[in-house]
Amino acid sequence: TLFKEMSTNGVVPDVITYNAAISACEKGGQWQQALTLLNEMSTNGVVPNVITYSAAIEALPISEIDTARTVCAQAMHEGHFQIWNDRGEVDLHLGNTDSSGGCSAAVARVLLYLTLHEYVEETRAIADLTVITGQGRGSRERGALAVLPTSTRSFLQRELKPGLTITEVVPRNPGRFVLMAESIRAWVAAT
């Protein structure tokens, strides 16, 4: 309704307007509308940014993870969510290239799912995969739990079927873990 009213009054929505609308759709549980707005952007000549894609991915429920994977792949194709560091590790701190922080838990889940499907599609060779989430120090400073380290482990071990085995690198470093090649192979075979 707001977009129609803007159009009636000659106001053209920009990327910030779309980002706010897609984020509002996420908060209102209207993921289909969020995707409609994302698609409408290109029709109207508005270029999505990392915030746009993050909001769209966050709007999608876990039951739509394959749709989220498609959205994430498009974002990566456009240069967003470049998560591979120079040591061949998945560094979720690098996930949000247009801002100062790492990616959200929802985006991290989809980035990991996308990476695992690269093994299924044989576009990436199976090997041990180190994942860096960070220790969540910023979360603790705000009085919250270390969300990203906890949520990524939970997704990989419990939400994915079958779950993957996580090997901790250093017990005192919750911000880094390894998915062993054998575990990835078993997941790929079952998938």
PDB file of C-alpha atoms in Angstrom:
ATOM      1  CA  THR A   1       0.000   0.000   0.000  1.00  0.00           C
ATOM      2  CA  LEU A   2       2.813   2.374   0.890  1.00  0.00           C
ATOM      3  CA  PHE A   3       4.549   1.692  -2.414  1.00  0.00           C
ATOM      4  CA  LYS A   4       1.354   2.412  -4.350  1.00  0.00           C
ATOM      5  CA  GLU A   5       0.884   5.629  -2.399  1.00  0.00           C
ATOM      6  CA  MET A   6       4.481   6.645  -3.120  1.00  0.00           C
ATOM      7  CA  SER A   7       3.951   6.013  -6.823  1.00  0.00           C
ATOM      8  CA  THR A   8       0.731   8.038  -6.817  1.00  0.00           C
ATOM      9  CA  ASN A   9       2.636  10.938  -5.267  1.00  0.00           C
ATOM     10  CA  GLY A  10       5.566  10.674  -7.692  1.00  0.00           C
ATOM     11  CA  VAL A  11       8.043   9.295  -5.139  1.00  0.00           C
ATOM     12  CA  VAL A  12      10.338   6.661  -6.601  1.00  0.00           C
ATOM     13  CA  PRO A  13      11.494   3.953  -4.137  1.00  0.00           C
ATOM     14  CA  ASP A  14      15.258   3.535  -3.817  1.00  0.00           C
ATOM     15  CA  VAL A  15      17.378   0.744  -2.318  1.00  0.00           C
ATOM     16  CA  ILE A  16      16.865   2.095   1.209  1.00  0.00           C
ATOM     17  CA  THR A  17      13.088   2.094   0.748  1.00  0.00           C
ATOM     18  CA  TYR A  18      13.130  -1.469  -0.562  1.00  0.00           C
ATOM     19  CA  ASN A  19      15.445  -2.592   2.251  1.00  0.00           C
ATOM     20  CA  ALA A  20      13.057  -1.175   4.847  1.00  0.00           C
ATOM     21  CA  ALA A  21      10.043  -2.781   3.162  1.00  0.00           C
ATOM     22  CA  ILE A  22      11.727  -6.189   2.859  1.00  0.00           C
ATOM     23  CA  SER A  23      12.839  -5.987   6.487  1.00  0.00           C
ATOM     24  CA  ALA A  24       9.277  -5.114   7.513  1.00  0.00           C
ATOM     25  CA  CYS A  25       8.045  -8.169   5.583  1.00  0.00           C
ATOM     26  CA  GLU A  26      10.511 -10.318   7.528  1.00  0.00           C
ATOM     27  CA  LYS A  27       9.264  -8.963  10.833  1.00  0.00           C
ATOM     28  CA  GLY A  28       5.656  -9.496   9.719  1.00  0.00           C
ATOM     29  CA  GLY A  29       6.244 -13.067   8.550  1.00  0.00           C
ATOM     30  CA  GLN A  30       5.474 -12.204   4.916  1.00  0.00           C
ATOM     31  CA  TRP A  31       8.357 -13.900   3.155  1.00  0.00           C
ATOM     32  CA  GLN A  32       6.508 -14.214  -0.184  1.00  0.00           C
ATOM     33  CA  GLN A  33       6.018 -10.428  -0.268  1.00  0.00           C
ATOM     34  CA  ALA A  34       9.705  -9.942   0.617  1.00  0.00           C
ATOM     35  CA  LEU A  35      10.676 -12.006  -2.449  1.00  0.00           C
ATOM     36  CA  THR A  36       8.189 -10.099  -4.605  1.00  0.00           C
ATOM     37  CA  LEU A  37       9.808  -6.822  -3.554  1.00  0.00           C
ATOM     38  CA  LEU A  38      13.299  -8.223  -4.212  1.00  0.00           C
ATOM     39  CA  ASN A  39      12.261  -9.248  -7.731  1.00  0.00           C
ATOM     40  CA  GLU A  40      10.488  -5.940  -8.295  1.00  0.00           C
ATOM     41  CA  MET A  41      13.702  -4.044  -7.604  1.00  0.00           C
ATOM     42  CA  SER A  42      15.391  -5.186 -10.810  1.00  0.00           C
ATOM     43  CA  THR A  43      12.239  -4.431 -12.785  1.00  0.00           C
ATOM     44  CA  ASN A  44      12.387  -0.866 -11.430  1.00  0.00           C
ATOM     45  CA  GLY A  45      16.130  -0.472 -12.008  1.00  0.00           C
ATOM     46  CA  VAL A  46      17.058  -0.511  -8.305  1.00  0.00           C
ATOM     47  CA  VAL A  47      20.204  -2.517  -7.525  1.00  0.00           C
ATOM     48  CA  PRO A  48      19.975  -4.687  -4.389  1.00  0.00           C
ATOM     49  CA  ASN A  49      22.846  -4.503  -1.900  1.00  0.00           C
ATOM     50  CA  VAL A  50      24.032  -6.843   0.854  1.00  0.00           C
ATOM     51  CA  ILE A  51      21.441  -5.395   3.234  1.00  0.00           C
ATOM     52  CA  THR A  52      18.678  -6.168   0.731  1.00  0.00           C
ATOM     53  CA  TYR A  53      19.801  -9.765   0.312  1.00  0.00           C
ATOM     54  CA  SER A  54      20.309 -10.233   4.054  1.00  0.00           C
ATOM     55  CA  ALA A  55      16.796  -8.969   4.780  1.00  0.00           C
ATOM     56  CA  ALA A  56      15.302 -11.230   2.090  1.00  0.00           C
ATOM     57  CA  ILE A  57      17.159 -14.298   3.404  1.00  0.00           C
ATOM     58  CA  GLU A  58      16.173 -13.470   6.979  1.00  0.00           C
ATOM     59  CA  ALA A  59      12.531 -13.251   5.859  1.00  0.00           C
ATOM     60  CA  LEU A  60      12.531 -16.836   4.606  1.00  0.00           C
ATOM     61  CA  PRO A  61      11.522 -19.573   7.054  1.00  0.00           C
ATOM     62  CA  ILE A  62      13.792 -22.607   7.452  1.00  0.00           C
ATOM     63  CA  SER A  63      11.302 -24.607   5.370  1.00  0.00           C
ATOM     64  CA  GLU A  64      12.301 -22.383   2.422  1.00  0.00           C
ATOM     65  CA  ILE A  65      16.056 -22.914   2.782  1.00  0.00           C
ATOM     66  CA  ASP A  66      16.384 -23.970  -0.868  1.00  0.00           C
ATOM     67  CA  THR A  67      14.768 -20.684  -1.929  1.00  0.00           C
ATOM     68  CA  ALA A  68      17.140 -18.870   0.429  1.00  0.00           C
ATOM     69  CA  ARG A  69      20.036 -20.728  -1.183  1.00  0.00           C
ATOM     70  CA  THR A  70      18.955 -19.392  -4.602  1.00  0.00           C
ATOM     71  CA  VAL A  71      18.737 -15.828  -3.246  1.00  0.00           C
ATOM     72  CA  CYS A  72      22.139 -16.229  -1.588  1.00  0.00           C
ATOM     73  CA  ALA A  73      23.722 -17.578  -4.791  1.00  0.00           C
ATOM     74  CA  GLN A  74      22.439 -14.528  -6.676  1.00  0.00           C
ATOM     75  CA  ALA A  75      23.889 -12.242  -4.011  1.00  0.00           C
ATOM     76  CA  MET A  76      27.248 -14.015  -4.242  1.00  0.00           C
ATOM     77  CA  HIS A  77      27.155 -13.739  -8.025  1.00  0.00           C
ATOM     78  CA  GLU A  78      26.768  -9.972  -7.559  1.00  0.00           C
ATOM     79  CA  GLY A  79      29.798  -9.813  -5.246  1.00  0.00           C
ATOM     80  CA  HIS A  80      28.125 -10.008  -1.838  1.00  0.00           C
ATOM     81  CA  PHE A  81      28.766 -12.609   0.874  1.00  0.00           C
ATOM     82  CA  GLN A  82      32.320 -13.455  -0.182  1.00  0.00           C
ATOM     83  CA  ILE A  83      33.128 -15.791   2.709  1.00  0.00           C
ATOM     84  CA  TRP A  84      36.280 -17.633   1.626  1.00  0.00           C
ATOM     85  CA  ASN A  85      39.473 -16.256   3.170  1.00  0.00           C
ATOM     86  CA  ASP A  86      42.948 -16.640   1.692  1.00  0.00           C
ATOM     87  CA  ARG A  87      43.537 -19.845   3.722  1.00  0.00           C
ATOM     88  CA  GLY A  88      40.532 -21.613   2.171  1.00  0.00           C
ATOM     89  CA  GLU A  89      38.381 -21.261   5.282  1.00  0.00           C
ATOM     90  CA  VAL A  90      34.762 -20.122   5.473  1.00  0.00           C
ATOM     91  CA  ASP A  91      34.984 -16.882   7.453  1.00  0.00           C
ATOM     92  CA  LEU A  92      31.528 -15.624   8.332  1.00  0.00           C
ATOM     93  CA  HIS A  93      33.090 -12.311   9.433  1.00  0.00           C
ATOM     94  CA  LEU A  94      33.602 -11.671   5.724  1.00  0.00           C
ATOM     95  CA  GLY A  95      29.976 -12.463   4.952  1.00  0.00           C
ATOM     96  CA  ASN A  96      28.721  -8.879   5.088  1.00  0.00           C
ATOM     97  CA  THR A  97      31.042  -6.956   2.781  1.00  0.00           C
ATOM     98  CA  ASP A  98      29.115  -3.661   2.885  1.00  0.00           C
ATOM     99  CA  SER A  99      29.194  -3.169   6.648  1.00  0.00           C
ATOM    100  CA  SER A 100      31.506  -3.525   9.586  1.00  0.00           C
ATOM    101  CA  GLY A 101      30.252  -6.840  10.936  1.00  0.00           C
ATOM    102  CA  GLY A 102      29.750 -10.443  10.082  1.00  0.00           C
ATOM    103  CA  CYS A 103      26.534 -11.892   8.788  1.00  0.00           C
ATOM    104  CA  SER A 104      23.402 -12.735  10.746  1.00  0.00           C
ATOM    105  CA  ALA A 105      22.653 -16.256  11.974  1.00  0.00           C
ATOM    106  CA  ALA A 106      20.036 -16.745   9.224  1.00  0.00           C
ATOM    107  CA  VAL A 107      22.464 -15.664   6.507  1.00  0.00           C
ATOM    108  CA  ALA A 108      25.259 -17.809   7.998  1.00  0.00           C
ATOM    109  CA  ARG A 109      22.959 -20.848   7.949  1.00  0.00           C
ATOM    110  CA  VAL A 110      22.204 -20.312   4.253  1.00  0.00           C
ATOM    111  CA  LEU A 111      25.860 -19.644   3.369  1.00  0.00           C
ATOM    112  CA  LEU A 112      26.842 -22.940   4.996  1.00  0.00           C
ATOM    113  CA  TYR A 113      23.973 -24.762   3.283  1.00  0.00           C
ATOM    114  CA  LEU A 114      25.028 -23.289  -0.058  1.00  0.00           C
ATOM    115  CA  THR A 115      28.621 -24.389   0.551  1.00  0.00           C
ATOM    116  CA  LEU A 116      27.521 -27.929   1.420  1.00  0.00           C
ATOM    117  CA  HIS A 117      25.488 -28.086  -1.778  1.00  0.00           C
ATOM    118  CA  GLU A 118      28.593 -27.134  -3.749  1.00  0.00           C
ATOM    119  CA  TYR A 119      29.972 -30.487  -2.550  1.00  0.00           C
ATOM    120  CA  VAL A 120      26.758 -32.236  -3.647  1.00  0.00           C
ATOM    121  CA  GLU A 121      26.932 -30.567  -7.069  1.00  0.00           C
ATOM    122  CA  GLU A 122      30.655 -31.410  -7.268  1.00  0.00           C
ATOM    123  CA  THR A 123      31.635 -27.779  -7.905  1.00  0.00           C
ATOM    124  CA  ARG A 124      33.831 -27.926  -4.804  1.00  0.00           C
ATOM    125  CA  ALA A 125      36.113 -30.831  -3.869  1.00  0.00           C
ATOM    126  CA  ILE A 126      35.348 -32.426  -0.523  1.00  0.00           C
ATOM    127  CA  ALA A 127      37.986 -31.672   2.095  1.00  0.00           C
ATOM    128  CA  ASP A 128      38.081 -30.672   5.742  1.00  0.00           C
ATOM    129  CA  LEU A 129      36.222 -27.368   6.063  1.00  0.00           C
ATOM    130  CA  THR A 130      37.214 -24.837   8.716  1.00  0.00           C
ATOM    131  CA  VAL A 131      34.416 -22.452   9.659  1.00  0.00           C
ATOM    132  CA  ILE A 132      35.131 -19.196  11.493  1.00  0.00           C
ATOM    133  CA  THR A 133      32.178 -17.650  13.275  1.00  0.00           C
ATOM    134  CA  GLY A 134      34.040 -15.449  15.714  1.00  0.00           C
ATOM    135  CA  GLN A 135      33.628 -15.820  19.438  1.00  0.00           C
ATOM    136  CA  GLY A 136      30.650 -13.546  19.700  1.00  0.00           C
ATOM    137  CA  ARG A 137      32.430 -10.991  21.864  1.00  0.00           C
ATOM    138  CA  GLY A 138      30.229  -8.201  20.497  1.00  0.00           C
ATOM    139  CA  SER A 139      27.138 -10.184  21.438  1.00  0.00           C
ATOM    140  CA  ARG A 140      28.378 -10.672  24.994  1.00  0.00           C
ATOM    141  CA  GLU A 141      29.105  -6.968  25.357  1.00  0.00           C
ATOM    142  CA  ARG A 142      25.450  -6.285  24.588  1.00  0.00           C
ATOM    143  CA  GLY A 143      24.351  -8.827  27.189  1.00  0.00           C
ATOM    144  CA  ALA A 144      23.309 -11.508  24.687  1.00  0.00           C
ATOM    145  CA  LEU A 145      24.626 -14.995  24.068  1.00  0.00           C
ATOM    146  CA  ALA A 146      27.241 -15.610  21.407  1.00  0.00           C
ATOM    147  CA  VAL A 147      24.606 -16.168  18.735  1.00  0.00           C
ATOM    148  CA  LEU A 148      26.609 -17.031  15.613  1.00  0.00           C
ATOM    149  CA  PRO A 149      28.888 -19.726  17.123  1.00  0.00           C
ATOM    150  CA  THR A 150      25.904 -21.395  18.804  1.00  0.00           C
ATOM    151  CA  SER A 151      23.427 -21.120  15.930  1.00  0.00           C
ATOM    152  CA  THR A 152      25.816 -22.407  13.249  1.00  0.00           C
ATOM    153  CA  ARG A 153      26.698 -25.466  15.309  1.00  0.00           C
ATOM    154  CA  SER A 154      23.034 -26.138  16.075  1.00  0.00           C
ATOM    155  CA  PHE A 155      22.101 -25.867  12.395  1.00  0.00           C
ATOM    156  CA  LEU A 156      24.861 -28.192  11.217  1.00  0.00           C
ATOM    157  CA  GLN A 157      24.435 -30.786  13.972  1.00  0.00           C
ATOM    158  CA  ARG A 158      20.691 -30.819  14.644  1.00  0.00           C
ATOM    159  CA  GLU A 159      18.683 -29.022  11.960  1.00  0.00           C
ATOM    160  CA  LEU A 160      20.391 -30.552   8.929  1.00  0.00           C
ATOM    161  CA  LYS A 161      19.444 -34.125   8.225  1.00  0.00           C
ATOM    162  CA  PRO A 162      21.641 -35.990   8.641  1.00  0.00           C
ATOM    163  CA  GLY A 163      23.598 -33.768  10.996  1.00  0.00           C
ATOM    164  CA  LEU A 164      27.296 -33.208  10.510  1.00  0.00           C
ATOM    165  CA  THR A 165      30.020 -33.924  13.024  1.00  0.00           C
ATOM    166  CA  ILE A 166      31.824 -30.840  14.265  1.00  0.00           C
ATOM    167  CA  THR A 167      35.413 -31.003  15.475  1.00  0.00           C
ATOM    168  CA  GLU A 168      36.409 -28.195  17.786  1.00  0.00           C
ATOM    169  CA  VAL A 169      39.787 -26.646  16.969  1.00  0.00           C
ATOM    170  CA  VAL A 170      40.634 -25.346  20.415  1.00  0.00           C
ATOM    171  CA  PRO A 171      38.265 -25.876  23.326  1.00  0.00           C
ATOM    172  CA  ARG A 172      38.686 -22.245  24.398  1.00  0.00           C
ATOM    173  CA  ASN A 173      37.926 -20.890  20.926  1.00  0.00           C
ATOM    174  CA  PRO A 174      34.202 -21.266  20.239  1.00  0.00           C
ATOM    175  CA  GLY A 175      34.678 -19.099  17.165  1.00  0.00           C
ATOM    176  CA  ARG A 176      36.297 -21.797  15.012  1.00  0.00           C
ATOM    177  CA  PHE A 177      35.411 -25.382  14.181  1.00  0.00           C
ATOM    178  CA  VAL A 178      36.067 -27.947  11.453  1.00  0.00           C
ATOM    179  CA  LEU A 179      33.700 -30.108   9.452  1.00  0.00           C
ATOM    180  CA  MET A 180      35.784 -33.170   8.656  1.00  0.00           C
ATOM    181  CA  ALA A 181      35.784 -34.477   5.080  1.00  0.00           C
ATOM    182  CA  GLU A 182      34.338 -37.845   6.199  1.00  0.00           C
ATOM    183  CA  SER A 183      31.349 -36.123   7.766  1.00  0.00           C
ATOM    184  CA  ILE A 184      30.799 -34.001   4.659  1.00  0.00           C
ATOM    185  CA  ARG A 185      31.024 -37.122   2.450  1.00  0.00           C
ATOM    186  CA  ALA A 186      28.405 -38.878   4.579  1.00  0.00           C
ATOM    187  CA  TRP A 187      26.087 -35.859   4.348  1.00  0.00           C
ATOM    188  CA  VAL A 188      26.573 -35.629   0.589  1.00  0.00           C
ATOM    189  CA  ALA A 189      25.859 -39.355   0.155  1.00  0.00           C
ATOM    190  CA  ALA A 190      22.655 -39.052   2.219  1.00  0.00           C
ATOM    191  CA  THR A 191      21.578 -35.897   0.376  1.00  0.00           C
TER     192      THR A 191
END
